[in-house]
Each structure stands twice: as C-alpha cells, then as structure tokens.
Amino acid sequence: MKYNKLTNFISSLEYGTNLHISIVFLNRYGNEMTRLSKEQTFHTCPICDTAKNSPEGFSACFRCRNTVLKRCVRHKRSFGGFCIKGVYEYCRPVVRGAEVLSVIFIGNILTSNKEQLFTLHKHFDESLLDTMQTNFSEKDCVQIADLLESYTLHLLDKYGDTSRQPTDAL
C-alpha cells in the first residue's frame, strides 16, 4: 500500500486492531493529501456509535470533543483521558510554530482501569466491550501519534495549506 495520502496511512495503522484513529484539522489547514473520510474525522466505532444514538449521548460526545479540542489548542500538549461513558482516548495536537494545525485522536481503548470498566459496564452491554482495543498502553499511543504527527507535518509542508474554505472544528 502506498502511503501517499493521510487516509491510507491511518487505515494501515488501524489494520488488525480495534483502534479508532481520527484527525481534526483546524482553521484553513489541510490539503488534498490530508483530506479524510467522515469516519476518520469523527468517532465511528461500535461503542461510540451506540453512545451517540440518543440526542443526550450525541450532545455529551460533541461537548467532550470540543472540550478536548479547546484544551489541545490552549495547552499545545498531548494527554489521555476517559469520556463520560468511559471510553479512553489519547489526544495529540499537531503544532507548527505557535499554532495548532490539527488534533489527533487515538481511541476505542479498553484499559485495565477499574473505574473505566465500571463506567463502561454501566452504559454498555458486554458484547460492545469486545469491540474495543485491549492491551494498548499510552506508550503505544505516543508512538502512533508520533508517526501521524510527522506524516501530517510532512504532507502539509510538501503540499501546502490549500484548503479553500476556513473551517471551525469547534
């Protein structure tokens, strides 16, 4: 597989796992090589889809995503955490100079955290927990985020920031 586009690179990193990787580009950043499918800009894994089935769940997910985006823009550093439903996600801002260009999300991870398991069992059937990635550490997330950040910056440097329309991910 040729990794000429970011979408292909993300697909190859997810291959054989239950991970879900998405990237949200901010402002005018991005180009034809960084254009992603809807599934690669929003969470579309089974557990997140179930969580977003109700208006309340969708609203909670949207608020959580915006909170994470704002935190990444403000602090310009990576962090991991749990959503209100108990799903773990690692977030990495892609920064050039003083500006955040995009935010990488690596999620759908089932940790050994007892509080996470309690929260997940409260909201979801056991069968949905089987769709989550196990045995995946924050160190693993950092390695994937490093690769994605480097490749994203490479594509932006090589092909420019050519998005025609400014966007506001928030």
Short mmCIF file of C-alpha atoms in Angstrom, two decimals:
data_model
loop_
_atom_site.label_atom_id
_atom_site.label_comp_id
_atom_site.label_asym_id
_atom_site.label_seq_id
_atom_site.Cartn_x
_atom_site.Cartn_y
_atom_site.Cartn_z
CA MET A 1 0.00 0.00 0.00
CA LYS A 2 1.35 3.41 -0.91
CA TYR A 3 1.00 5.97 1.88
CA ASN A 4 0.62 8.95 -0.38
CA LYS A 5 -2.48 10.19 1.44
CA LEU A 6 -3.11 10.53 5.13
CA THR A 7 -6.29 8.47 4.89
CA ASN A 8 -4.28 5.44 3.65
CA PHE A 9 -1.73 5.88 6.41
CA ILE A 10 -4.43 5.95 9.11
CA SER A 11 -6.07 2.85 7.65
CA SER A 12 -2.76 0.98 7.74
CA LEU A 13 -2.16 1.96 11.38
CA GLU A 14 -5.63 0.73 12.36
CA TYR A 15 -5.36 -2.50 10.37
CA GLY A 16 -5.65 -5.60 12.54
CA THR A 17 -6.63 -3.62 15.64
CA ASN A 18 -9.83 -2.27 17.18
CA LEU A 19 -8.30 1.20 17.44
CA HIS A 20 -10.07 4.19 16.01
CA ILE A 21 -7.85 7.00 14.79
CA SER A 22 -9.20 10.35 13.68
CA ILE A 23 -7.70 13.75 12.96
CA VAL A 24 -9.49 17.08 13.12
CA PHE A 25 -7.89 19.88 11.10
CA LEU A 26 -8.37 23.40 12.43
CA ASN A 27 -8.90 26.65 10.56
CA ARG A 28 -7.70 26.54 6.95
CA TYR A 29 -5.15 23.77 7.44
CA GLY A 30 -5.12 20.73 5.23
CA ASN A 31 -4.83 19.89 1.56
CA GLU A 32 -5.86 17.18 -0.89
CA MET A 33 -3.33 14.77 0.61
CA THR A 34 -4.69 15.26 4.15
CA ARG A 35 -8.39 15.06 3.23
CA LEU A 36 -10.05 12.42 5.39
CA SER A 37 -13.27 10.46 5.26
CA LYS A 38 -16.04 11.21 7.73
CA GLU A 39 -15.05 8.07 9.64
CA GLN A 40 -11.54 9.48 10.08
CA THR A 41 -12.70 12.84 11.42
CA PHE A 42 -15.39 11.58 13.84
CA HIS A 43 -15.65 8.53 16.05
CA THR A 44 -17.46 5.75 14.24
CA CYS A 45 -16.53 2.66 16.26
CA PRO A 46 -19.39 0.48 17.60
CA ILE A 47 -19.21 1.67 21.21
CA CYS A 48 -19.13 5.37 20.25
CA ASP A 49 -21.90 4.91 17.70
CA THR A 50 -24.04 3.33 20.44
CA ALA A 51 -23.24 6.17 22.82
CA LYS A 52 -24.32 8.73 20.20
CA ASN A 53 -27.64 7.01 19.40
CA SER A 54 -29.61 9.29 21.70
CA PRO A 55 -29.72 13.09 21.47
CA GLU A 56 -28.27 13.27 25.00
CA GLY A 57 -25.44 10.90 24.12
CA PHE A 58 -24.64 12.76 20.91
CA SER A 59 -24.64 16.07 22.76
CA ALA A 60 -22.35 14.70 25.50
CA CYS A 61 -19.93 13.33 22.90
CA PHE A 62 -19.92 16.63 21.00
CA ARG A 63 -19.26 18.63 24.20
CA CYS A 64 -16.45 16.25 25.18
CA ARG A 65 -14.83 16.53 21.74
CA ASN A 66 -14.99 20.33 21.84
CA THR A 67 -13.53 20.41 25.34
CA VAL A 68 -10.62 18.27 24.17
CA LEU A 69 -10.04 20.42 21.09
CA LYS A 70 -10.02 23.60 23.18
CA ARG A 71 -7.63 22.04 25.70
CA CYS A 72 -5.25 20.94 22.93
CA VAL A 73 -5.29 24.41 21.37
CA ARG A 74 -4.78 26.12 24.72
CA HIS A 75 -2.05 23.89 26.18
CA LYS A 76 -0.44 22.52 22.99
CA ARG A 77 0.41 19.17 24.58
CA SER A 78 -0.79 15.59 24.48
CA PHE A 79 -2.96 13.90 27.08
CA GLY A 80 -5.15 10.87 27.55
CA GLY A 81 -8.44 10.51 29.34
CA PHE A 82 -11.88 8.97 29.57
CA CYS A 83 -15.09 10.29 28.10
CA ILE A 84 -18.24 10.48 30.22
CA LYS A 85 -19.18 6.96 29.04
CA GLY A 86 -15.78 5.51 29.97
CA VAL A 87 -14.00 5.22 26.61
CA TYR A 88 -10.26 6.00 26.73
CA GLU A 89 -8.79 8.32 24.15
CA TYR A 90 -5.32 9.77 23.62
CA CYS A 91 -5.16 13.24 22.05
CA ARG A 92 -2.19 14.93 20.39
CA PRO A 93 -2.15 18.44 18.96
CA VAL A 94 -0.09 18.85 15.80
CA VAL A 95 1.76 22.12 16.30
CA ARG A 96 3.84 24.19 13.89
CA GLY A 97 5.41 27.26 15.42
CA ALA A 98 2.85 28.55 17.91
CA GLU A 99 -0.20 27.31 16.02
CA VAL A 100 -2.18 24.10 16.41
CA LEU A 101 -2.88 22.76 12.92
CA SER A 102 -4.85 19.66 13.86
CA VAL A 103 -5.62 17.27 16.70
CA ILE A 104 -5.01 13.53 16.53
CA PHE A 105 -7.40 11.24 18.42
CA ILE A 106 -6.45 7.62 19.15
CA GLY A 107 -9.31 5.86 20.86
CA ASN A 108 -11.61 2.93 21.45
CA ILE A 109 -9.14 1.61 24.01
CA LEU A 110 -10.10 -0.61 26.92
CA THR A 111 -7.63 -0.12 29.77
CA SER A 112 -7.25 -2.06 33.00
CA ASN A 113 -8.58 0.94 34.95
CA LYS A 114 -11.31 -0.32 37.33
CA GLU A 115 -13.25 2.96 37.19
CA GLN A 116 -13.31 2.78 33.38
CA LEU A 117 -14.64 -0.77 33.49
CA PHE A 118 -17.33 0.20 36.00
CA THR A 119 -18.44 3.17 33.86
CA LEU A 120 -18.43 1.13 30.65
CA HIS A 121 -20.49 -1.68 32.23
CA LYS A 122 -22.98 0.91 33.45
CA HIS A 123 -23.55 2.22 29.91
CA PHE A 124 -22.90 -0.68 27.53
CA ASP A 125 -23.52 -4.39 27.01
CA GLU A 126 -20.56 -6.69 27.49
CA SER A 127 -20.59 -7.53 23.77
CA LEU A 128 -19.67 -3.94 22.90
CA LEU A 129 -16.64 -4.07 25.17
CA ASP A 130 -15.35 -6.86 22.95
CA THR A 131 -15.14 -4.33 20.08
CA MET A 132 -12.57 -2.24 21.99
CA GLN A 133 -8.78 -2.49 21.71
CA THR A 134 -7.15 -4.18 24.70
CA ASN A 135 -3.50 -4.36 25.75
CA PHE A 136 -2.70 -0.95 24.33
CA SER A 137 -0.71 1.41 26.52
CA GLU A 138 -0.23 5.16 26.48
CA LYS A 139 3.31 4.46 25.23
CA ASP A 140 1.76 2.70 22.21
CA CYS A 141 -0.49 5.73 21.64
CA VAL A 142 2.52 8.05 21.79
CA GLN A 143 4.32 6.01 19.12
CA ILE A 144 1.34 6.11 16.77
CA ALA A 145 0.80 9.82 17.45
CA ASP A 146 4.49 10.50 16.70
CA LEU A 147 4.14 8.78 13.32
CA LEU A 148 0.89 10.57 12.48
CA GLU A 149 2.21 13.96 13.57
CA SER A 150 5.38 13.56 11.47
CA TYR A 151 3.46 12.40 8.42
CA THR A 152 0.84 15.13 8.76
CA LEU A 153 3.52 17.83 9.01
CA HIS A 154 5.34 16.30 6.03
CA LEU A 155 2.18 16.41 3.89
CA LEU A 156 1.40 19.99 4.94
CA ASP A 157 4.99 21.11 4.26
CA LYS A 158 5.17 19.31 0.91
CA TYR A 159 1.70 20.18 -0.44
CA GLY A 160 0.90 23.36 1.49
CA ASP A 161 -2.15 24.53 3.34
CA THR A 162 -4.51 24.64 0.40
CA SER A 163 -7.92 24.20 1.96
CA ARG A 164 -10.17 26.61 0.15
CA GLN A 165 -12.61 27.27 2.94
CA PRO A 166 -11.73 28.10 6.52
CA THR A 167 -13.29 25.65 8.94
CA ASP A 168 -14.02 25.85 12.61
CA ALA A 169 -13.85 22.41 14.18
CA LEU A 170 -15.24 23.84 17.40
#
